Coordinates of C-alpha atoms and ligand atoms in Angstrom, one line a residue:
X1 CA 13.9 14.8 -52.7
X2 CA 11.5 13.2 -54.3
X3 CA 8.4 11.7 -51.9
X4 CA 5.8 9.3 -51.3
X5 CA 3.0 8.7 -48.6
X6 CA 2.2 4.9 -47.8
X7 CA -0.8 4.9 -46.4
X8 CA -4.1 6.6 -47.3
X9 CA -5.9 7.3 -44.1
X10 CA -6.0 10.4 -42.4
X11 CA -2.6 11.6 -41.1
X12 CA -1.2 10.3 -44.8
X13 CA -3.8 12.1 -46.9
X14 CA -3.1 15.5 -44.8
X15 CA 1.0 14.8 -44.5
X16 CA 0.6 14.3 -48.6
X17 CA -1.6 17.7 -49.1
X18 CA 0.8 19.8 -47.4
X19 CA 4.2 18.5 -49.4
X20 CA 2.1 18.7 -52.5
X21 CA 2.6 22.2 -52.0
X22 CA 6.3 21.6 -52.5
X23 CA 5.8 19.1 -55.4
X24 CA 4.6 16.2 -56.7
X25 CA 3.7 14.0 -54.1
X26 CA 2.7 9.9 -54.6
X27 CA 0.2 9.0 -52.1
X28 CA 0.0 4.8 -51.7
X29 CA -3.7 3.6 -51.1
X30 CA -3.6 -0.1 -50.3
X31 CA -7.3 -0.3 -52.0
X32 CA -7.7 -0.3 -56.1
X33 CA -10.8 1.1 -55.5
X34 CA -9.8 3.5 -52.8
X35 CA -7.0 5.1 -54.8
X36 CA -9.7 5.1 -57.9
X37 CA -12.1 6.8 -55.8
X38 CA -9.6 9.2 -54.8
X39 CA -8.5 10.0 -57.9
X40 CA -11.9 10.9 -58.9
X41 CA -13.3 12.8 -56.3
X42 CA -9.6 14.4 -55.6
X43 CA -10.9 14.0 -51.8
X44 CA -10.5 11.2 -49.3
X45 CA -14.3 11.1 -48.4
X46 CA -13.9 7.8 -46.0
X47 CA -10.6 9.1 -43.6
X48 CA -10.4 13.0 -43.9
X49 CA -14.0 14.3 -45.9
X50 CA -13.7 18.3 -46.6
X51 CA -10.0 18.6 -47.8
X52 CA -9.4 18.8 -51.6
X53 CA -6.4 16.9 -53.1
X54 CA -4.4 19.2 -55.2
X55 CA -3.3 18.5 -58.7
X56 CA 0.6 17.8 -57.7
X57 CA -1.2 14.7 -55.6
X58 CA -1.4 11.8 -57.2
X59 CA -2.8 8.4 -55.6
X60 CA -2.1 5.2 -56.7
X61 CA -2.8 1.5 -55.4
X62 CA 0.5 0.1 -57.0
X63 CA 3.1 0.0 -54.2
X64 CA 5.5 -0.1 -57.4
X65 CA 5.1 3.1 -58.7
X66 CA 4.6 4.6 -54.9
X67 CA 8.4 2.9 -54.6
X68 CA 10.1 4.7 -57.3
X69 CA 10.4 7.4 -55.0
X70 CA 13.4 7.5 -52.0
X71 CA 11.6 8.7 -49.5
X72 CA 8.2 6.9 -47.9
X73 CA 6.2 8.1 -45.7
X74 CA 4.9 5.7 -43.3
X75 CA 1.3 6.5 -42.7
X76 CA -0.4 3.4 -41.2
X77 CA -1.5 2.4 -37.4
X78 CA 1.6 1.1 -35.2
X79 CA 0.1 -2.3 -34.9
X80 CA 0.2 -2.3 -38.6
X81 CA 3.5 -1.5 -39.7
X82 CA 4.9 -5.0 -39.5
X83 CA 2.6 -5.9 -42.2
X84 CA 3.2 -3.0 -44.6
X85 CA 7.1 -3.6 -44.1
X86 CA 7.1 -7.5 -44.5
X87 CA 4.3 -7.4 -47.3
X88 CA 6.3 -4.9 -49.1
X89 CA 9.9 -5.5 -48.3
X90 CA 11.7 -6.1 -51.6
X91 CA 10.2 -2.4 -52.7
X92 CA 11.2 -0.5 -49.1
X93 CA 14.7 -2.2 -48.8
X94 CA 17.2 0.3 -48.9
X95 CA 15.0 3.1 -49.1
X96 CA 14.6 5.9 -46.3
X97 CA 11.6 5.4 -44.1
X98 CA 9.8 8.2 -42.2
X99 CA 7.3 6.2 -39.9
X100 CA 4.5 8.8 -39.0
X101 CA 2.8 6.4 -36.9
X102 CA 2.7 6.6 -32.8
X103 CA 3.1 3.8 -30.4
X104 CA 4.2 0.2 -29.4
X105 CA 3.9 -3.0 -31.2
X106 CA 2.2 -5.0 -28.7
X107 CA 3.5 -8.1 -29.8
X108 CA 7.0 -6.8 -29.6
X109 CA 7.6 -4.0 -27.4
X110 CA 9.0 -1.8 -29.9
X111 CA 8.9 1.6 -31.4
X112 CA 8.0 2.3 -35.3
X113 CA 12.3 2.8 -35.5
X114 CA 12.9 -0.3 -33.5
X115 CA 10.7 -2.2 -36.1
X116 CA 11.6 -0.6 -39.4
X117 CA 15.4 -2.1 -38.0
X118 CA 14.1 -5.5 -36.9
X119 CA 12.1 -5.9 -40.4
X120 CA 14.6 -4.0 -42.9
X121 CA 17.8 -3.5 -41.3
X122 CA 19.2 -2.0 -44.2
X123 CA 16.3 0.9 -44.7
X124 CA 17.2 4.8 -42.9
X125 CA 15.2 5.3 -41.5
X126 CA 13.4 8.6 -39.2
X127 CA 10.1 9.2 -37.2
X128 CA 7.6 12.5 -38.1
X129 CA 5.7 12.9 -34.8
X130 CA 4.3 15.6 -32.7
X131 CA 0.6 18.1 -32.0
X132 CA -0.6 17.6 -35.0
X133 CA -4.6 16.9 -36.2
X134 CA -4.6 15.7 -39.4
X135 CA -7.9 18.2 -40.8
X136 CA -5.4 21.4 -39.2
X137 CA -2.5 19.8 -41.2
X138 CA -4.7 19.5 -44.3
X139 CA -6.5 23.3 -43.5
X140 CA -3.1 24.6 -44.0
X141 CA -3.2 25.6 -40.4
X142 CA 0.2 26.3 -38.6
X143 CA 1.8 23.3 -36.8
X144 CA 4.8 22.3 -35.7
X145 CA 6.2 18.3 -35.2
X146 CA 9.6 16.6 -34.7
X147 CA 11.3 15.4 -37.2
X148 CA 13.9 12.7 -35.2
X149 CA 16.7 10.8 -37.2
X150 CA 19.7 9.2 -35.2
X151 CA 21.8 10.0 -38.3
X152 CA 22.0 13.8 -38.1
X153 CA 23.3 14.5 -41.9
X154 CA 20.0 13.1 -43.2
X155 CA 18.2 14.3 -40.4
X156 CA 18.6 17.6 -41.7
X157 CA 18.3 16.7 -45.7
X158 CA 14.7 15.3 -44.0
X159 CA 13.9 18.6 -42.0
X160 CA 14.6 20.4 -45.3
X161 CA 12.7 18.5 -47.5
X162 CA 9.6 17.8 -45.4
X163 CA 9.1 21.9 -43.9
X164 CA 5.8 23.0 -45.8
X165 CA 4.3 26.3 -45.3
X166 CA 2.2 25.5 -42.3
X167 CA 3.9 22.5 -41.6
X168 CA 7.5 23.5 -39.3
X169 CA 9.7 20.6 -38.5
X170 CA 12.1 20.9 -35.7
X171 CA 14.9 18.1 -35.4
X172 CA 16.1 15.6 -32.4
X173 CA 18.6 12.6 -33.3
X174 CA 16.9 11.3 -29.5
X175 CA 14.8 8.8 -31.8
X176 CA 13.8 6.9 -28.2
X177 CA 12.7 10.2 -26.5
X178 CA 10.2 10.7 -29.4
X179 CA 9.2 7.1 -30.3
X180 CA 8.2 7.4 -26.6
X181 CA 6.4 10.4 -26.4
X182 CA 4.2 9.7 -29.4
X183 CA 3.6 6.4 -27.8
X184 CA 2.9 6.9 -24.6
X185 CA 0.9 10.4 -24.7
X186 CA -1.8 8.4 -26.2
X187 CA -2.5 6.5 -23.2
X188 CA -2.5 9.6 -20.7
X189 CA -5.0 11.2 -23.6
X190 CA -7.4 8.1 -22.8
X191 CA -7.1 8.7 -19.4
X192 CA -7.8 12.0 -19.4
X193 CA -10.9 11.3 -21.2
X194 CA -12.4 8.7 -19.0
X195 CA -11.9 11.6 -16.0
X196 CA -13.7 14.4 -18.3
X197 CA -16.4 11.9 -19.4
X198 CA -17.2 10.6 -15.6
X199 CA -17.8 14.3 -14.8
X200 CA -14.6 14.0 -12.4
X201 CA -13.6 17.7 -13.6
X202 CA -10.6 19.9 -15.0
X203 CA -8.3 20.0 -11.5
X204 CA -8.5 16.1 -12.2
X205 CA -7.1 16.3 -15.2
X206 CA -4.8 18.8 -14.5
X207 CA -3.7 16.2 -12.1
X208 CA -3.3 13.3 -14.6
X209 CA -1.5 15.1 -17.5
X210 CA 1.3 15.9 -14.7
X211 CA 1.7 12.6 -13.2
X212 CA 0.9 11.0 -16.5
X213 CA 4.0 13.0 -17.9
X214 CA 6.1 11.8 -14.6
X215 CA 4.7 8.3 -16.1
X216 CA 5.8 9.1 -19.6
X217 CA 9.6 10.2 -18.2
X218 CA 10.2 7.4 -16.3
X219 CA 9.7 5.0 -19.4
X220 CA 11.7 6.7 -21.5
X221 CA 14.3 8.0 -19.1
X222 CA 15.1 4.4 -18.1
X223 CA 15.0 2.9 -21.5
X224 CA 17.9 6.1 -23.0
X225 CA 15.9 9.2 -24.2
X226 CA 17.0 12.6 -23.0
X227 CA 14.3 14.4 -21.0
X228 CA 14.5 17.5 -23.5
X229 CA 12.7 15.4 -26.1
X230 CA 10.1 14.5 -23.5
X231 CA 9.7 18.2 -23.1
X232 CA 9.3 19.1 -26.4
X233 CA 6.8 18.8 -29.5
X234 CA 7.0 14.8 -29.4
X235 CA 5.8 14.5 -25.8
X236 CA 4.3 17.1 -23.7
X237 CA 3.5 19.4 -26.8
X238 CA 1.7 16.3 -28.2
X239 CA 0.2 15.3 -25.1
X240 CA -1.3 18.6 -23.6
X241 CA -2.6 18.5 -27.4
X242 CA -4.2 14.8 -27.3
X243 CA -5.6 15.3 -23.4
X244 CA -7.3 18.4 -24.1
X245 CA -9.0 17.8 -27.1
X246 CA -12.1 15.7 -28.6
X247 CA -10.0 16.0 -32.2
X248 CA -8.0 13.2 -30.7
X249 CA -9.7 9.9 -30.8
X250 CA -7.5 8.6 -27.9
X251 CA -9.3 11.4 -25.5
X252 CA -12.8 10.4 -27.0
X253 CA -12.3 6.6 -26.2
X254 CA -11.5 7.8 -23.0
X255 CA -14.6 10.3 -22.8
X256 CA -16.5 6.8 -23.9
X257 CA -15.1 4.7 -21.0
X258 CA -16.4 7.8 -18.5
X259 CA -19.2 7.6 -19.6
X260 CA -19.9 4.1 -19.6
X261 CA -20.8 4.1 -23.4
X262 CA -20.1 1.8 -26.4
X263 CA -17.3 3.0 -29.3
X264 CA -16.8 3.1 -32.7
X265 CA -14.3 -0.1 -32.9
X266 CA -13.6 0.7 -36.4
X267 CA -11.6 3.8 -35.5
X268 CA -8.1 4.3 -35.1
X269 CA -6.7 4.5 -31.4
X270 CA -3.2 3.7 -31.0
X271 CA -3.4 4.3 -26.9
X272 CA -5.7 1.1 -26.7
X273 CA -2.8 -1.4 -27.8
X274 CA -0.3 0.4 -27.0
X275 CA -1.2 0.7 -22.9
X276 CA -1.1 -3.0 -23.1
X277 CA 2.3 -3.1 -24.5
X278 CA 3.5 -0.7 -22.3
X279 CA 2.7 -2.2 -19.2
X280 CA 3.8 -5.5 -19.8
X281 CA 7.3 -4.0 -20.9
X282 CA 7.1 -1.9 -17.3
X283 CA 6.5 -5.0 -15.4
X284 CA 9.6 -6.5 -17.5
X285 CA 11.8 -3.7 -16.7
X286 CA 10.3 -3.7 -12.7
X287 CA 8.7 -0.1 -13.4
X288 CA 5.8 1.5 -11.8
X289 CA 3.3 3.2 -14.0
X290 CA 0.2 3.3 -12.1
X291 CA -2.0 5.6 -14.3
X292 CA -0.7 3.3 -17.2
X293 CA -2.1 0.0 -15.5
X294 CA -5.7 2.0 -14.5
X295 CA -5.9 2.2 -18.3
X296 CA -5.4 -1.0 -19.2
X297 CA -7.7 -2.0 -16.2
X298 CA -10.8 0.4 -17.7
X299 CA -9.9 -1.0 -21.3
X300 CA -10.1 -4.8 -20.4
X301 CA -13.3 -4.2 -17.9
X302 CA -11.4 -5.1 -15.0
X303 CA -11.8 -2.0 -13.3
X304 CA -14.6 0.4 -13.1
X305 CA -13.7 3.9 -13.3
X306 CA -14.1 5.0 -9.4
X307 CA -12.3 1.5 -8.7
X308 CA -9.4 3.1 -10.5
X309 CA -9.7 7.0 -9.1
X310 CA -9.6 5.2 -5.5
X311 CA -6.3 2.9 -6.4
X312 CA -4.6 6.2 -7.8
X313 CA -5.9 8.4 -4.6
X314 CA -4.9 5.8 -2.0
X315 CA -1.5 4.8 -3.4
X316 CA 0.8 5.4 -0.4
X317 CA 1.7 9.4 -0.4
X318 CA 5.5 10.6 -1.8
X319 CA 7.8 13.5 -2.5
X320 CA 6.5 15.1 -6.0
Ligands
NAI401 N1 -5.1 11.4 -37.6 C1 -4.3 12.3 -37.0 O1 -4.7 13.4 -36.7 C2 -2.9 11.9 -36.7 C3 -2.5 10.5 -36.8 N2 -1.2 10.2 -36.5 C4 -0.8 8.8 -36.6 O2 -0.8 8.3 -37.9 C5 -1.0 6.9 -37.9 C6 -2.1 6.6 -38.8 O3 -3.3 7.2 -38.3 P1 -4.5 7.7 -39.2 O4 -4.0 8.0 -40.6 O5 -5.1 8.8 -38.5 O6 -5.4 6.4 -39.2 P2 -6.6 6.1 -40.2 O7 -7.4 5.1 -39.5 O8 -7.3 7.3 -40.7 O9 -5.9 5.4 -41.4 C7 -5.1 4.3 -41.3 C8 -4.7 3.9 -42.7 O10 -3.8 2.7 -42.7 C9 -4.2 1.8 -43.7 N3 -3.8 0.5 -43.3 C10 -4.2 -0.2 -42.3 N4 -3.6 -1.4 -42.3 C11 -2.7 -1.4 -43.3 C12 -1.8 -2.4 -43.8 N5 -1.6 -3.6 -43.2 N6 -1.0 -2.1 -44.9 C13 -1.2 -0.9 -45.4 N7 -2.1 0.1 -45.0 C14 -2.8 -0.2 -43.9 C15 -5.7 1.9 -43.7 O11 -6.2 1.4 -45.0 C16 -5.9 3.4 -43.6 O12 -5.8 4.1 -44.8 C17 -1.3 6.6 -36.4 O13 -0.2 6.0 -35.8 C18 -1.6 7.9 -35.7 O14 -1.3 7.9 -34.4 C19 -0.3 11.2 -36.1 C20 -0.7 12.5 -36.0 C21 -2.0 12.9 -36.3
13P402 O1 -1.6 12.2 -32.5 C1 -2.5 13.0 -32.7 C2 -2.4 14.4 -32.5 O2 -1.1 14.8 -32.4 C3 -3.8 12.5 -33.1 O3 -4.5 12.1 -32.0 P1 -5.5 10.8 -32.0 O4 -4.8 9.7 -32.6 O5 -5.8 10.6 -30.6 O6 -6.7 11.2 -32.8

């Protein structure tokens, strides 16, 4: 199978040094002078510094020549994947499609599977999520993600043809369960930030990551996944990952919100938009997602952070 990364930031520089180790690998930077700087340097100083591209990598900022492969690698934000797909839909039509990304579109409600269908319904497409940073996938350090296809027989082709060295796929055709996951760990992550950063401590957060994931199952439950994929790599693995760590920048917006400081707008955090989405479609399907709606109250400056503890503490008490 021959392969291609769109999508130079990060998560596609690391997914694209890891399969190099297969083979030759195209990696799609949407800047001439990105992909040119790249090329030079064989590092991508501005998304992941400290990881050298090896020769079987090449980058290139002609989606043309990135398109002569089958298989694409989706490596841009959620909110972005629209773009990429409608921008460059005569070279992705009828190609297979491995969105990497995690979360909703906000002006949609959908999943990265969900759009790839609305946009190119005649693509294949799959999802590659799961606990994964980016500089461990590119350190060659062991990790393990879901590789989810709703058509097995190429779900498996996929599994085979994406499994590096450090990089062990497991397969689900639940595409929901994990769309969900991805998504909607993000959100408990920033949560569980804003509780670390207001000095609110560990049993706190304890707390949130399990009512968070009684959040997560209720979304996806009710909209068709099956609660094995919630329990696997795709949701809790990825969330106990994302809420426990300042690797993710999901937790650090959150630690940033505790802490009643200013940040970095210019970073990638798929939880911010995503929360938004996500309660609107709760509201829509008459859900309750209370941790979900703090989030979205701390992110819009609606709610202070104690204003939010006392609405979760004070909600009226219930069987586990
Ligand atoms: N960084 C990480 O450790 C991991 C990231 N992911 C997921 O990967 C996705 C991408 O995240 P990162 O690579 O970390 O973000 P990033 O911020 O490092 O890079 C995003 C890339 O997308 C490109 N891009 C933005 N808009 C675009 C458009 N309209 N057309 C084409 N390219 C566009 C940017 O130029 C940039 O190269 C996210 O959904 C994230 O949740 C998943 C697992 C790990
Ligand atoms: O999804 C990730 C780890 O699995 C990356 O987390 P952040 O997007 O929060 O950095």
């Amino acid at each position: 199978m021959t392969l291609s990364v769109i999508g130079a930031g990060a998560f596609g520089t690391a997914l694209a040094i890891s399969l190099a180790g297969r083979g030759p690998v195209c990696l799609w930077a949407r800047s001439v002078e990105q992909a040119a700087a790249m090329n030079a340097s064989r590092e991508n100083a501005a998304r992941l510094p400290g990881h050298t591209l090896p020769p079987s990598l090449t980058v290139t900022s002609e989606i043309t020549v990135a398109a002569q492969n089958q298989t694409l690698l989706l490596a841009v934000p959620m909110q972005k994947l629209r773009d990429l797909l409608l921008d460059h839909g005569e070279m992705l039509r009828g190609k297979t499609l491995v969105a990497c990304c995690k979360g909703i579109e906000l002006s949609t409600g959908l999943g990265p599977i969900a759009v790839i269908a609305d946009c190119l319904p005649e693509a294949r497409s799959a999802l590659l999520t799961g606990p994964s940073f980016a500089h461990d996938i590119a350190a060659g350090l062991p990790t393990a993600l879901t590789l989810a296809c709703a058509d097995a027989d190429l779900g498996k082709a996929l599994q085979q043809a994406l499994n590096t060295g450090n990089l062990r796929l497991y397969r689900s055709t639940d595409t929901i369960g994990a769309e969900q996951g991805g998504a909607l760990k993000n959100v408990i992550a920033i949560a569980c930030g804003a509780v670390i950063g207001a000095g609110l401590g560990e049993s706190a957060r304890a707390a949130l990551m399990t009512r968070g994931y009684a959040e997560m199952q209720r979304m996806a439950l009710a909209l068709g996944a099956q609660p094995e994929t919630l329990a696997g790599l795709s949701g809790f693995g990825d969330m106990a990952l994302t809420c426990t760590s300042e690797g993710s920048r999901n937790y650090r917006l959150g630690l940033s919100l505790g802490r009643g400081v200013a940040f970095d707008p210019s970073v990638t955090v798929e939880g911010a938009a995503t929360a938004h989405a996500v309660a609107a479609k709760a509201r829509d399907m008459n859900l309750d997602l209370p941790i979900t709606a703090c989030v979205v109250g701390l992110l819009d400056g609606r709610l202070t952070l104690n204003a939010a503890m006392t609405a979760l503490l004070t909600r009226p008490l219930k069987e586990e």
